[in-house]
mmCIF file of C-alpha atoms in Angstrom:
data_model
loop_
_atom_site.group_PDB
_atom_site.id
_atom_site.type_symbol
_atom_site.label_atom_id
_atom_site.label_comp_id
_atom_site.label_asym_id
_atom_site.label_seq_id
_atom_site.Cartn_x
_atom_site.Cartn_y
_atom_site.Cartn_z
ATOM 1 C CA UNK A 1 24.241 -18.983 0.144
ATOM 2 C CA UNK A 2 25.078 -19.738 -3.575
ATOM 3 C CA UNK A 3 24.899 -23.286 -2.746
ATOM 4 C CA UNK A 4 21.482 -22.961 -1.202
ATOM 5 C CA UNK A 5 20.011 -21.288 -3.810
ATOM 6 C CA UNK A 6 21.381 -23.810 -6.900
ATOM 7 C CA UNK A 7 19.509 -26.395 -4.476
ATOM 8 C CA UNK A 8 16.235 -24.404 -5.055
ATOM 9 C CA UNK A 9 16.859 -23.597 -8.363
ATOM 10 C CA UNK A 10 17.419 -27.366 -9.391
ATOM 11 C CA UNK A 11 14.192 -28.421 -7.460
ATOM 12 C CA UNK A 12 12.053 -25.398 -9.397
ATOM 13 C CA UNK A 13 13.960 -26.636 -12.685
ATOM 14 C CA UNK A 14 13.307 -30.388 -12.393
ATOM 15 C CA UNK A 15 10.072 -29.608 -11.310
ATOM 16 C CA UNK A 16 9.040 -27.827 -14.492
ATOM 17 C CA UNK A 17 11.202 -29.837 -16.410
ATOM 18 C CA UNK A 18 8.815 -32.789 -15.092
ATOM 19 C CA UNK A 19 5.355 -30.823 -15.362
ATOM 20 C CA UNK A 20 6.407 -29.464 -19.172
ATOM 21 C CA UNK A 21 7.360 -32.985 -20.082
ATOM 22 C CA UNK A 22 4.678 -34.920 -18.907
ATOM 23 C CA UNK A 23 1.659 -32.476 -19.308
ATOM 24 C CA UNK A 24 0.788 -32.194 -15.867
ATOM 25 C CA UNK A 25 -1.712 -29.804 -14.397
ATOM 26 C CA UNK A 26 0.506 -28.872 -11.652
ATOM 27 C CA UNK A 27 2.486 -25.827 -11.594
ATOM 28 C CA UNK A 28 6.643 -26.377 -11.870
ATOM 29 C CA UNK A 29 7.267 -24.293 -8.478
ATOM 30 C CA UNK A 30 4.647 -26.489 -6.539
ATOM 31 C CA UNK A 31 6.278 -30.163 -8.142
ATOM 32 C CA UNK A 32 10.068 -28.451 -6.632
ATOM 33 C CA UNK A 33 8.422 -28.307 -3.252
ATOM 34 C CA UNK A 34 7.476 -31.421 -3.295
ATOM 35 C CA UNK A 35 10.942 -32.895 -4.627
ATOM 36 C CA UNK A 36 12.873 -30.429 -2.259
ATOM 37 C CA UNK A 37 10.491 -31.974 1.178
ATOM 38 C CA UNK A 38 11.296 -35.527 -0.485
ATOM 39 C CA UNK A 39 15.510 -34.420 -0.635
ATOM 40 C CA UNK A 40 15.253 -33.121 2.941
ATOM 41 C CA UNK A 41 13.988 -36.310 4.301
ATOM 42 C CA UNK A 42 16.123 -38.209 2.326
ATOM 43 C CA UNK A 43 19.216 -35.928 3.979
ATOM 44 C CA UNK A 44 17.498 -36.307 7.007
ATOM 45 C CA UNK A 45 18.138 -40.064 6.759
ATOM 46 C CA UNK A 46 21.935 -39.703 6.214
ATOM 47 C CA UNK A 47 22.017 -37.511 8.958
ATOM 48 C CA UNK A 48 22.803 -34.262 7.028
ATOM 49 C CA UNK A 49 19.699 -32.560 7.808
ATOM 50 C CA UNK A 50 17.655 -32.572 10.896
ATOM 51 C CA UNK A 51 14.806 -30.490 12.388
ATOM 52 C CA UNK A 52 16.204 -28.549 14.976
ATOM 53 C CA UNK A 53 19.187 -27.300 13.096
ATOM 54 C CA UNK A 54 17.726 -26.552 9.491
ATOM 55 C CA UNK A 55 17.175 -22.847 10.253
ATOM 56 C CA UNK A 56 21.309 -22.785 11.020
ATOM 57 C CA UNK A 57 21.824 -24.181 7.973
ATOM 58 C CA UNK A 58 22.923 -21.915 4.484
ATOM 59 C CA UNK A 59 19.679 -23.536 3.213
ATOM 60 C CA UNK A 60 17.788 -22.833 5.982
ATOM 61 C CA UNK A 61 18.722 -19.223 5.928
ATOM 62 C CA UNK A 62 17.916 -18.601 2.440
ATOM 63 C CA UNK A 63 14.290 -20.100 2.265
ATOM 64 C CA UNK A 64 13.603 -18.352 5.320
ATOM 65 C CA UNK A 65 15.074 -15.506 3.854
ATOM 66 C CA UNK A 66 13.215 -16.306 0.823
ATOM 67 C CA UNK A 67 9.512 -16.696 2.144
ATOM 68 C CA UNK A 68 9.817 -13.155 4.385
ATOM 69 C CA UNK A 69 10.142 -11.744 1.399
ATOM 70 C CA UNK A 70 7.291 -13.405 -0.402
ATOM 71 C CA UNK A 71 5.051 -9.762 0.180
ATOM 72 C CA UNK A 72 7.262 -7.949 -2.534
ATOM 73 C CA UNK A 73 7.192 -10.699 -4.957
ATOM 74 C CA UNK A 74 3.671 -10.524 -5.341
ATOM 75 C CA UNK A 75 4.092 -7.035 -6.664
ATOM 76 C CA UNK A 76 5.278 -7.080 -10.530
ATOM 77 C CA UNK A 77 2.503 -9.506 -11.355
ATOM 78 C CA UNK A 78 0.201 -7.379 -9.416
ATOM 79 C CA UNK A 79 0.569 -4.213 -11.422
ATOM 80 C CA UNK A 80 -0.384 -6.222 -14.224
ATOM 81 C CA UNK A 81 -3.529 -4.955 -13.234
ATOM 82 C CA UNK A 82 -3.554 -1.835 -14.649
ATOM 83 C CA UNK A 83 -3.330 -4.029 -18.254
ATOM 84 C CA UNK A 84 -6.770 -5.884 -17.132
ATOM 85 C CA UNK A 85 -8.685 -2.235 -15.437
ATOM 86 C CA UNK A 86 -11.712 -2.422 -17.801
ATOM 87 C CA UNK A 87 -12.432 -6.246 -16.817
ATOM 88 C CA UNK A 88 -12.401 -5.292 -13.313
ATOM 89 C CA UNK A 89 -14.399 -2.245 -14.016
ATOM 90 C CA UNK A 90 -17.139 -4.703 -15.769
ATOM 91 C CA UNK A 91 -16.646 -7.915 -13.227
ATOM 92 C CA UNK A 92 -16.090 -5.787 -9.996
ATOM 93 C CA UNK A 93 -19.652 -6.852 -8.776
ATOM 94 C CA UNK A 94 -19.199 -10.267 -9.460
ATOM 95 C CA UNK A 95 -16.203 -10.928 -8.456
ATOM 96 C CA UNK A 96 -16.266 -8.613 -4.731
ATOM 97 C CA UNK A 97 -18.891 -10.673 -4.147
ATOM 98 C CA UNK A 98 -17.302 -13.685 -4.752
ATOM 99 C CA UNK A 99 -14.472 -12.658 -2.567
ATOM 100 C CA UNK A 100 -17.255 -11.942 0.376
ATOM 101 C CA UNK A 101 -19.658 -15.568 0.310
ATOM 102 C CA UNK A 102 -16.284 -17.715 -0.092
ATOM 103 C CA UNK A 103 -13.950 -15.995 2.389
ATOM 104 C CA UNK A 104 -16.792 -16.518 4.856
ATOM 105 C CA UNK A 105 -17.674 -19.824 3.578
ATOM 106 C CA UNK A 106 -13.888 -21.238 4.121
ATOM 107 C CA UNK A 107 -13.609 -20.222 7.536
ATOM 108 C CA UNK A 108 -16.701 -21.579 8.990
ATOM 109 C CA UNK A 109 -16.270 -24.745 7.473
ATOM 110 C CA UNK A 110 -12.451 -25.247 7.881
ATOM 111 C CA UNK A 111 -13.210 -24.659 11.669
ATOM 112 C CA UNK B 1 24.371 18.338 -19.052
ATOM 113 C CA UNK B 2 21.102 16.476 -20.516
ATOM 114 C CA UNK B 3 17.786 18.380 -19.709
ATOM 115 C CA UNK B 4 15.596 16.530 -16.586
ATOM 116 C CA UNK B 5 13.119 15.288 -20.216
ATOM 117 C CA UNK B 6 16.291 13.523 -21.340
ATOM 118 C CA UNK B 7 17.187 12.083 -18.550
ATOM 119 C CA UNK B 8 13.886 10.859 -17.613
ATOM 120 C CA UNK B 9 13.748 9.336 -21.245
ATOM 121 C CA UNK B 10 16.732 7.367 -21.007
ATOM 122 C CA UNK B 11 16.121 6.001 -16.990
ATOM 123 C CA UNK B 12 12.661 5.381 -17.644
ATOM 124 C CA UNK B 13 13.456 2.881 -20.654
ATOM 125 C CA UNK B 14 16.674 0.990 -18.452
ATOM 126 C CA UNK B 15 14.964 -1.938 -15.708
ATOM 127 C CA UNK B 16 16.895 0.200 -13.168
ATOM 128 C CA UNK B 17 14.225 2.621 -12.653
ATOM 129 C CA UNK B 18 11.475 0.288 -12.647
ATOM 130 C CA UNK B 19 13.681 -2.153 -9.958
ATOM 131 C CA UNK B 20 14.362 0.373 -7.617
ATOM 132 C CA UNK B 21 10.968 1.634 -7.637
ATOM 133 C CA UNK B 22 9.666 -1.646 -7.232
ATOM 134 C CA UNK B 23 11.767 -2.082 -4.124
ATOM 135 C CA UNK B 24 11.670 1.439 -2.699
ATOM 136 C CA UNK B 25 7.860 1.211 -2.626
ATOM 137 C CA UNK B 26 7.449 -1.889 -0.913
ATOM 138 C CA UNK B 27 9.906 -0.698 1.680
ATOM 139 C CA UNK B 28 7.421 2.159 2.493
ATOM 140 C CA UNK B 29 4.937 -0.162 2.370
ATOM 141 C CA UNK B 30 5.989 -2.103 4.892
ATOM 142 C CA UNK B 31 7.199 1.095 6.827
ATOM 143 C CA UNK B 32 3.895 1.813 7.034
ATOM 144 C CA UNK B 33 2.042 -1.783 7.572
ATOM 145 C CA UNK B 34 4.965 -1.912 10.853
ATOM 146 C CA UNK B 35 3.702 1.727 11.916
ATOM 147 C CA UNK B 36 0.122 0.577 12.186
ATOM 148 C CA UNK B 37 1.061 -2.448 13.825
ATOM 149 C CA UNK B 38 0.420 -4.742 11.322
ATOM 150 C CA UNK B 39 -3.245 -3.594 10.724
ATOM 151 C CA UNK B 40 -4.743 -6.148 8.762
ATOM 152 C CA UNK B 41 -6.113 -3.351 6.440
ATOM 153 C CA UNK B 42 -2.872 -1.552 5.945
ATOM 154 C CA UNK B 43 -1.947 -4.514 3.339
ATOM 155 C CA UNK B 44 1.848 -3.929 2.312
ATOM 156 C CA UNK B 45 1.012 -5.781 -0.893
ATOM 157 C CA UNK B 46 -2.224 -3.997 -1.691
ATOM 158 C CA UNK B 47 -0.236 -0.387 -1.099
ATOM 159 C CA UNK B 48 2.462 -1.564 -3.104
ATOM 160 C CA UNK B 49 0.373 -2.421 -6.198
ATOM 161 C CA UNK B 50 -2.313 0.358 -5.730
ATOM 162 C CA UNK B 51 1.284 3.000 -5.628
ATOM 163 C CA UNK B 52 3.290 1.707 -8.497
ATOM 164 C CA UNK B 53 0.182 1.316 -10.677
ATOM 165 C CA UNK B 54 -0.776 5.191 -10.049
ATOM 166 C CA UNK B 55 2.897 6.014 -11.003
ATOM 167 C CA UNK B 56 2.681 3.866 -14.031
ATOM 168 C CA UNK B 57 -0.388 5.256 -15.280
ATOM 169 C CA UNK B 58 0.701 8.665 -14.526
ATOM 170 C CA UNK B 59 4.261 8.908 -15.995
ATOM 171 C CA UNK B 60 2.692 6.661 -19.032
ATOM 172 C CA UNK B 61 4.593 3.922 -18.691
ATOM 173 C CA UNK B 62 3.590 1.027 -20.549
ATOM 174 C CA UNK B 63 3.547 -2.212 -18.085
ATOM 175 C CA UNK B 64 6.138 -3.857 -20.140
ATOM 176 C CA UNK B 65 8.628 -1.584 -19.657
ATOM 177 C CA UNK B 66 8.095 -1.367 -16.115
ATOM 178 C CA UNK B 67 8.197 -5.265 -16.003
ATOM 179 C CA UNK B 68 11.664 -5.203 -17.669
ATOM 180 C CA UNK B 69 13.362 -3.948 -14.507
ATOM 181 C CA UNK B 70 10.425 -5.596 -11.823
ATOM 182 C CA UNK B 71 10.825 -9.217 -13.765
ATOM 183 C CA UNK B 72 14.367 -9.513 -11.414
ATOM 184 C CA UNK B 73 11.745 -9.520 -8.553
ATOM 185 C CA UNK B 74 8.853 -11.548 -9.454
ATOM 186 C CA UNK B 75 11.348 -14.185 -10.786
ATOM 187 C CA UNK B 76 12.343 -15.101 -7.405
ATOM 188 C CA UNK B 77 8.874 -16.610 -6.416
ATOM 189 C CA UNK B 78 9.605 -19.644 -7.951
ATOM 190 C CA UNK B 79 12.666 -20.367 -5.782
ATOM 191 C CA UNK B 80 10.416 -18.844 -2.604
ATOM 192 C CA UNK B 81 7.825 -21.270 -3.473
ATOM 193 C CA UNK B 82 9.719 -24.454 -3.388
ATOM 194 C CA UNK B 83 11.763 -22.729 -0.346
ATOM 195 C CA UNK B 84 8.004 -23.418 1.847
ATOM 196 C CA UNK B 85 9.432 -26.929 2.107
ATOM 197 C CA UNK B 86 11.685 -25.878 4.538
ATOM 198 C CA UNK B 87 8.504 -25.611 6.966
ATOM 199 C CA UNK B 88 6.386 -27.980 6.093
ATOM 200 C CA UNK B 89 9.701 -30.543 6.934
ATOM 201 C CA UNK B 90 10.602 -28.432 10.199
ATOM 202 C CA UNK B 91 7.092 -29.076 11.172
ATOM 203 C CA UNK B 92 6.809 -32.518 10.097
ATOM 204 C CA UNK B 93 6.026 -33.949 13.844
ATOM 205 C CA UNK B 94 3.006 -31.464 14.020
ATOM 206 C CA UNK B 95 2.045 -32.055 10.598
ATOM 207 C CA UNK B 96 1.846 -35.529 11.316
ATOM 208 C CA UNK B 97 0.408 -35.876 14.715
ATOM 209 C CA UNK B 98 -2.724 -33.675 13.464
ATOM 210 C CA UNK B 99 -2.764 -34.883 9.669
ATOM 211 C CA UNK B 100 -6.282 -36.726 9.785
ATOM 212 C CA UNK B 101 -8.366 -33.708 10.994
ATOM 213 C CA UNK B 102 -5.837 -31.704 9.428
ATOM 214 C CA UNK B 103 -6.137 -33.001 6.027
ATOM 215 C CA UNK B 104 -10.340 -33.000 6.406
ATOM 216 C CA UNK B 105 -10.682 -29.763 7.268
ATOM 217 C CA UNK B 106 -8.215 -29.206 4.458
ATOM 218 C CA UNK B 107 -9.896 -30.581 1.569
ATOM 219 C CA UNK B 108 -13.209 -29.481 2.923
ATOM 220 C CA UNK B 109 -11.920 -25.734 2.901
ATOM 221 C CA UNK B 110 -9.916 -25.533 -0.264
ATOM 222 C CA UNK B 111 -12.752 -27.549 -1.631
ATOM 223 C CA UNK B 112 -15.517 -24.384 -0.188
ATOM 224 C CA UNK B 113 -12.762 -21.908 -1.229
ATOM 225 C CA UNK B 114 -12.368 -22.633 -4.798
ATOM 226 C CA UNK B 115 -16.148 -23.723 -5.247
ATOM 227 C CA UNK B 116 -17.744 -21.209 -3.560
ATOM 228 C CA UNK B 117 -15.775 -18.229 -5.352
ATOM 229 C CA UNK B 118 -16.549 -19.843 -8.633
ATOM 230 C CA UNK B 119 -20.462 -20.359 -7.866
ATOM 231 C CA UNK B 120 -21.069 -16.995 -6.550
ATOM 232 C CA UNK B 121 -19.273 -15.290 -9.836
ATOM 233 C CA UNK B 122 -20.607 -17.702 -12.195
ATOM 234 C CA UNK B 123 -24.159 -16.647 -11.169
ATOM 235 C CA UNK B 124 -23.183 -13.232 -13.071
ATOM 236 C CA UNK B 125 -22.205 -13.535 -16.712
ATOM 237 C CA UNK B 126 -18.243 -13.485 -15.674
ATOM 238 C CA UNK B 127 -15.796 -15.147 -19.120
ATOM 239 C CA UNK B 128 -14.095 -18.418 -18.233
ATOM 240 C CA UNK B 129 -10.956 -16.635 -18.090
ATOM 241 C CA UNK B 130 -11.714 -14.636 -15.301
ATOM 242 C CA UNK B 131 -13.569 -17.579 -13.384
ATOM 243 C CA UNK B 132 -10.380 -19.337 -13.640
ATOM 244 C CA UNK B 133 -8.409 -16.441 -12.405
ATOM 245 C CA UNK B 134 -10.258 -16.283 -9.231
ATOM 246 C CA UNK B 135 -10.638 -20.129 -8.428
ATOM 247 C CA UNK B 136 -7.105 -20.241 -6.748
ATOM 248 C CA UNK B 137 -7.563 -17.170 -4.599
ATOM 249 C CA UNK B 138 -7.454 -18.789 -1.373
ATOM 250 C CA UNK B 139 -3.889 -20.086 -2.225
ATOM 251 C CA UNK B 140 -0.881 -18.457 -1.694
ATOM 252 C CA UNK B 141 -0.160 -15.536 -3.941
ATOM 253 C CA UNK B 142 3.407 -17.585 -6.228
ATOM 254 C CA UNK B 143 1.476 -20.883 -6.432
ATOM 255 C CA UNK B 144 -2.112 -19.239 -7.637
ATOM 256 C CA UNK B 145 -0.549 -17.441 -9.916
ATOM 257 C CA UNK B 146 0.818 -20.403 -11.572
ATOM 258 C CA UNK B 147 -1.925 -22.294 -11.584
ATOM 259 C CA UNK B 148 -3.831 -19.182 -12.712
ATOM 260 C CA UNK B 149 -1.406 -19.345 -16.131
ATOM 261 C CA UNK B 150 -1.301 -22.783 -16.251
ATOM 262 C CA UNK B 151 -5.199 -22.846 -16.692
ATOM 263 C CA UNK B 152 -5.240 -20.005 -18.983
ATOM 264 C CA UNK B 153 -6.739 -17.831 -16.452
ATOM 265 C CA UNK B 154 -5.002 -13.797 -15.993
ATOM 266 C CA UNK B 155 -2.189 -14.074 -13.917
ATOM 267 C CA UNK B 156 -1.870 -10.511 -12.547
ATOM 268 C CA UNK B 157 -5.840 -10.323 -12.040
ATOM 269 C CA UNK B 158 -5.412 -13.743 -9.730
ATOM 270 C CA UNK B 159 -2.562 -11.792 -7.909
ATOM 271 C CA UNK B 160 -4.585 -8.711 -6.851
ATOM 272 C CA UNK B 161 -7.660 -10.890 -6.280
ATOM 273 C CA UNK B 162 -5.367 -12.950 -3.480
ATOM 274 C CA UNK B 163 -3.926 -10.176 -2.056
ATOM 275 C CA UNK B 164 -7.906 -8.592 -1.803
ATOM 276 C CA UNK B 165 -8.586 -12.148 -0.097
ATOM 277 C CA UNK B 166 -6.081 -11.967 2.177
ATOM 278 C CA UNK B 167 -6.904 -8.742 3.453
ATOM 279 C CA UNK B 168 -10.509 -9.662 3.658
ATOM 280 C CA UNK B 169 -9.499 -13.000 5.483
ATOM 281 C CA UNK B 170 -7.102 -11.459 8.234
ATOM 282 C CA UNK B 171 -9.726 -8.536 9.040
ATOM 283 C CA UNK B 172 -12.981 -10.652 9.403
ATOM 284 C CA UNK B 173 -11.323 -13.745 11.086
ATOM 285 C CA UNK B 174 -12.119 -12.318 14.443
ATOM 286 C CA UNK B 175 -16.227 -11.560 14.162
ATOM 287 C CA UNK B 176 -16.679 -14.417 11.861
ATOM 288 C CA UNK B 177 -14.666 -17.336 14.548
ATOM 289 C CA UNK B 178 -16.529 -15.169 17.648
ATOM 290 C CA UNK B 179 -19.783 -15.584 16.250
ATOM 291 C CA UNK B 180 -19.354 -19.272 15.308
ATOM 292 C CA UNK B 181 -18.103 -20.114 19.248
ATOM 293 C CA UNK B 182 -15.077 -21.243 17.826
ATOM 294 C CA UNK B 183 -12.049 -20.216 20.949
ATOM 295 C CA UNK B 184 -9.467 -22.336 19.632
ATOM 296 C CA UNK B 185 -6.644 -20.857 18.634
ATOM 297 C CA UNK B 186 -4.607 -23.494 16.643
ATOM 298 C CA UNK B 187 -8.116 -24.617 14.741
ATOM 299 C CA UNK B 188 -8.448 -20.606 13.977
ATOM 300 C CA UNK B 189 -5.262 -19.884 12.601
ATOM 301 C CA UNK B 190 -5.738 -22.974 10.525
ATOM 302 C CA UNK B 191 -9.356 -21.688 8.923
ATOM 303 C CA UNK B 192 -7.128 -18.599 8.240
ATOM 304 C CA UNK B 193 -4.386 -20.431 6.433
ATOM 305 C CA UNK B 194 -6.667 -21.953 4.531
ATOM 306 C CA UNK B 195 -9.109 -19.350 3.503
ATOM 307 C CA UNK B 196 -6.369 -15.988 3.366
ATOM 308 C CA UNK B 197 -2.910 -17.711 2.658
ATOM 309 C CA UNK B 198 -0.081 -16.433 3.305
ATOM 310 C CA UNK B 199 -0.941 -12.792 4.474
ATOM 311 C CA UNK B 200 -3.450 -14.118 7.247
ATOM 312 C CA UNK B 201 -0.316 -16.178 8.072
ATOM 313 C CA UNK B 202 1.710 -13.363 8.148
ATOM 314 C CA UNK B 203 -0.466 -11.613 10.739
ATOM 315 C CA UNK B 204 -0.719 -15.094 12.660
ATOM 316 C CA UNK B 205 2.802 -14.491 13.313
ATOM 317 C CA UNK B 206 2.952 -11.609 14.689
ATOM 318 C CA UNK B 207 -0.388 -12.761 17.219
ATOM 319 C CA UNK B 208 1.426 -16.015 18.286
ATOM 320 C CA UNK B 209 4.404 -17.649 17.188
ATOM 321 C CA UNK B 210 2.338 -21.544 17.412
ATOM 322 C CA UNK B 211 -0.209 -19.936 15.198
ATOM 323 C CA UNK B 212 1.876 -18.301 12.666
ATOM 324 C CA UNK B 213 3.415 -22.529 12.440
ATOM 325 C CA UNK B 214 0.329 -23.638 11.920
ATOM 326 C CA UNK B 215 -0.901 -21.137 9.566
ATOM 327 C CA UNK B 216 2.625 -21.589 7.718
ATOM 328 C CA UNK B 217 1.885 -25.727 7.354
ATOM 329 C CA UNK B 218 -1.638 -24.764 6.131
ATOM 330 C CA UNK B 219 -0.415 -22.507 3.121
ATOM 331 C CA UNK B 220 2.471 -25.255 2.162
ATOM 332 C CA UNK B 221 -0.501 -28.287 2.323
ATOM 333 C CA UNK B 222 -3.272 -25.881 1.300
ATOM 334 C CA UNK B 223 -0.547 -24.929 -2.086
ATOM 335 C CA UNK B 224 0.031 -28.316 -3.137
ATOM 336 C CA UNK B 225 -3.646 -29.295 -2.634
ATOM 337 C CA UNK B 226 -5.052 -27.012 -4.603
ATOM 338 C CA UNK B 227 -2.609 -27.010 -7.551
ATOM 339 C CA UNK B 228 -4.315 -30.824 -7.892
ATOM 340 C CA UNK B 229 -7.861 -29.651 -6.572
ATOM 341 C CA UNK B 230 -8.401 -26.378 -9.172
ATOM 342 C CA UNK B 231 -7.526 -28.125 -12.383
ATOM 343 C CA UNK B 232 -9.640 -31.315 -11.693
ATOM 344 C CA UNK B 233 -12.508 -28.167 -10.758
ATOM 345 C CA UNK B 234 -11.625 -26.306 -14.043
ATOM 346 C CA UNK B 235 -12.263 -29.430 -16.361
ATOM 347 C CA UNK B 236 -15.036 -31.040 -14.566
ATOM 348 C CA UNK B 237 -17.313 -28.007 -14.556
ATOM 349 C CA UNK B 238 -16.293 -25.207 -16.600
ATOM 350 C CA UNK B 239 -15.551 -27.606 -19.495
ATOM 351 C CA UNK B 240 -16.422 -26.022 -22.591
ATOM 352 C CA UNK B 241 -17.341 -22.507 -21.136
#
């Protein structure tokens, strides 16, 4: 598990290492995804990886353990909120209807 | 013995207090998002918030201080982020076989997503900050955020206003796809994973097990597209707002 997780930490961590470095508008998080797809198909190649056995895997586990528990992570930001109540209170119009047209929007066209 | 006051004024000042809470909350949450089986309007997320900020505001607890203790929580998104590579390579074959419609109906959502918020806000007198904390809305909650901070936008307001769109996505998928004629389930769960992130995809699961995939891919493609997509939006049109 420990092992797993200083896999994921080193992607997130050379990812913003990168983004930081280099000025780029990506976030750090989103740059380790990308380097931690590119490391699994690289394992992949020497056979240490493959599709059907990833979930088995410590790895496996732990991202999958990881992303179920994406809801509660969402949470401390969140409550932030209650630092930002009289925007929302001025913007609420605005922005609920925002929320409505481009919901709608994105599913008609994505279909 | 110290009095109940001293107590509280000792645990409410340690991250203990504010961790557990964090975590007992969302486990009721959830308790009741399971009981109402996974009503798209009984948003874990959206309880979650909407319970801890009442007890905030009612024991007075400055945010910081609660954010002490929740911090040990919201640090793990990073690692959960770059853990959705672990689908997006299990479902490489899919990804793959589908990537050309896949990829337009992709960029033509995120694209509709991010513009379309924007437009309809910006025709109200709505700061820049704001505007930038709603363009990533469609994307899943860890990866709007950043780009929410990265851009200068608020963060906590992008969180709430993702979880709002995720609700909104997973309850009017059903009229909106019915009245377009649209009976395909794969390209539905797609327009979902596009447009309501990862808590339509989280009630795609629990419909169909191909669907939840699909909707999984979407938020991992739909994540890295728009980290690239909002910024190029940001400094092509709200330049100097």
């Amino acid at each position: 598990m420990l092992r797993a997780l200083a896999v994921l930490l080193t992607c997130q961590l050379v990812g913003e290492a990168i983004t930081r470095s280099l000025e780029l508008p990506l976030p750090g998080p989103v740059l380790g995804l990308l380097i931690m797809v590119a490391i699994l198909f690289a394992a992949e190649r020497w056979r240490l990886v493959d599709s059907a056995t990833i979930d088995e895997t410590s790895l496996g586990k732990v991202s999958n353990g990881l992303i179920a528990t994406l809801g509660i992570l969402f949470v401390p930001a969140g409550v932030g909120v209650i630092q930002e109540l009289d925007l929302i209170g001025k913007y609420g119009a605005p922005l609920a209807a925002a929320l409505l047209v481009s919901t709608v929007l994105t599913l008609v066209v994505t279909v | 013995m110290e009095t109940p006051f001293a107590l509280w004024v000792y645990l409410s000042a340690t991250p203990l207090l504010w961790l557990a809470l964090t975590v007992v909350v969302w486990v009721f949450a959830d308790w009741l998002a399971q009981r109402a089986g996974r009503n798209p309007l009984v948003n874990p997320v959206m309880i979650a918030i909407v319970a801890i900020a009442l007890i905030l505001v009612a024991t007075g607890t400055p945010y910081r201080t609660y954010f002490n203790g929740a911090q040990f929580v919201y640090f793990l998104l990073g690692p959960a982020t770059v853990a959705i590579a672990l689908p997006l390579y299990k479902n490489w074959p899919t990804v793959r076989r589908k990537a050309l419609p896949m990829l337009a109906a992709l960029v033509a959502g995120a694209t509709t997503a991010i513009v379309s918020a924007v437009a309809v806000a910006a025709a109200w007198d709505v700061p820049r900050t704001v505007l930038i904390s709603l363009a990533p809305k469609s994307v899943t909650a860890a990866v709007a955020m950043s780009i929410s901070d990265h851009l200068g936008g608020i963060p906590a307001l992008t969180a709430v206003l993702v979880a709002i769109t995720g609700v909104l996505g997973a309850v009017i998928v059903t009229p909106v796809m019915n009245a377009t004629g649209v009976r395909d389930y794969a390209a539905r769960r797609f327009a979902v994973g596009v447009a309501a992130h990862g808590i339509g995809a989280a009630r795609a699961f629990s419909v169909d097990p191909v669907a939840g995939t699909m909707a999984g891919i979407v938020m991992g493609l739909n994540a890295v597209f728009s980290s690239l997509l909002v910024p190029v939006f940001v400094r092509l049109f709200m330049a100097g707002g």
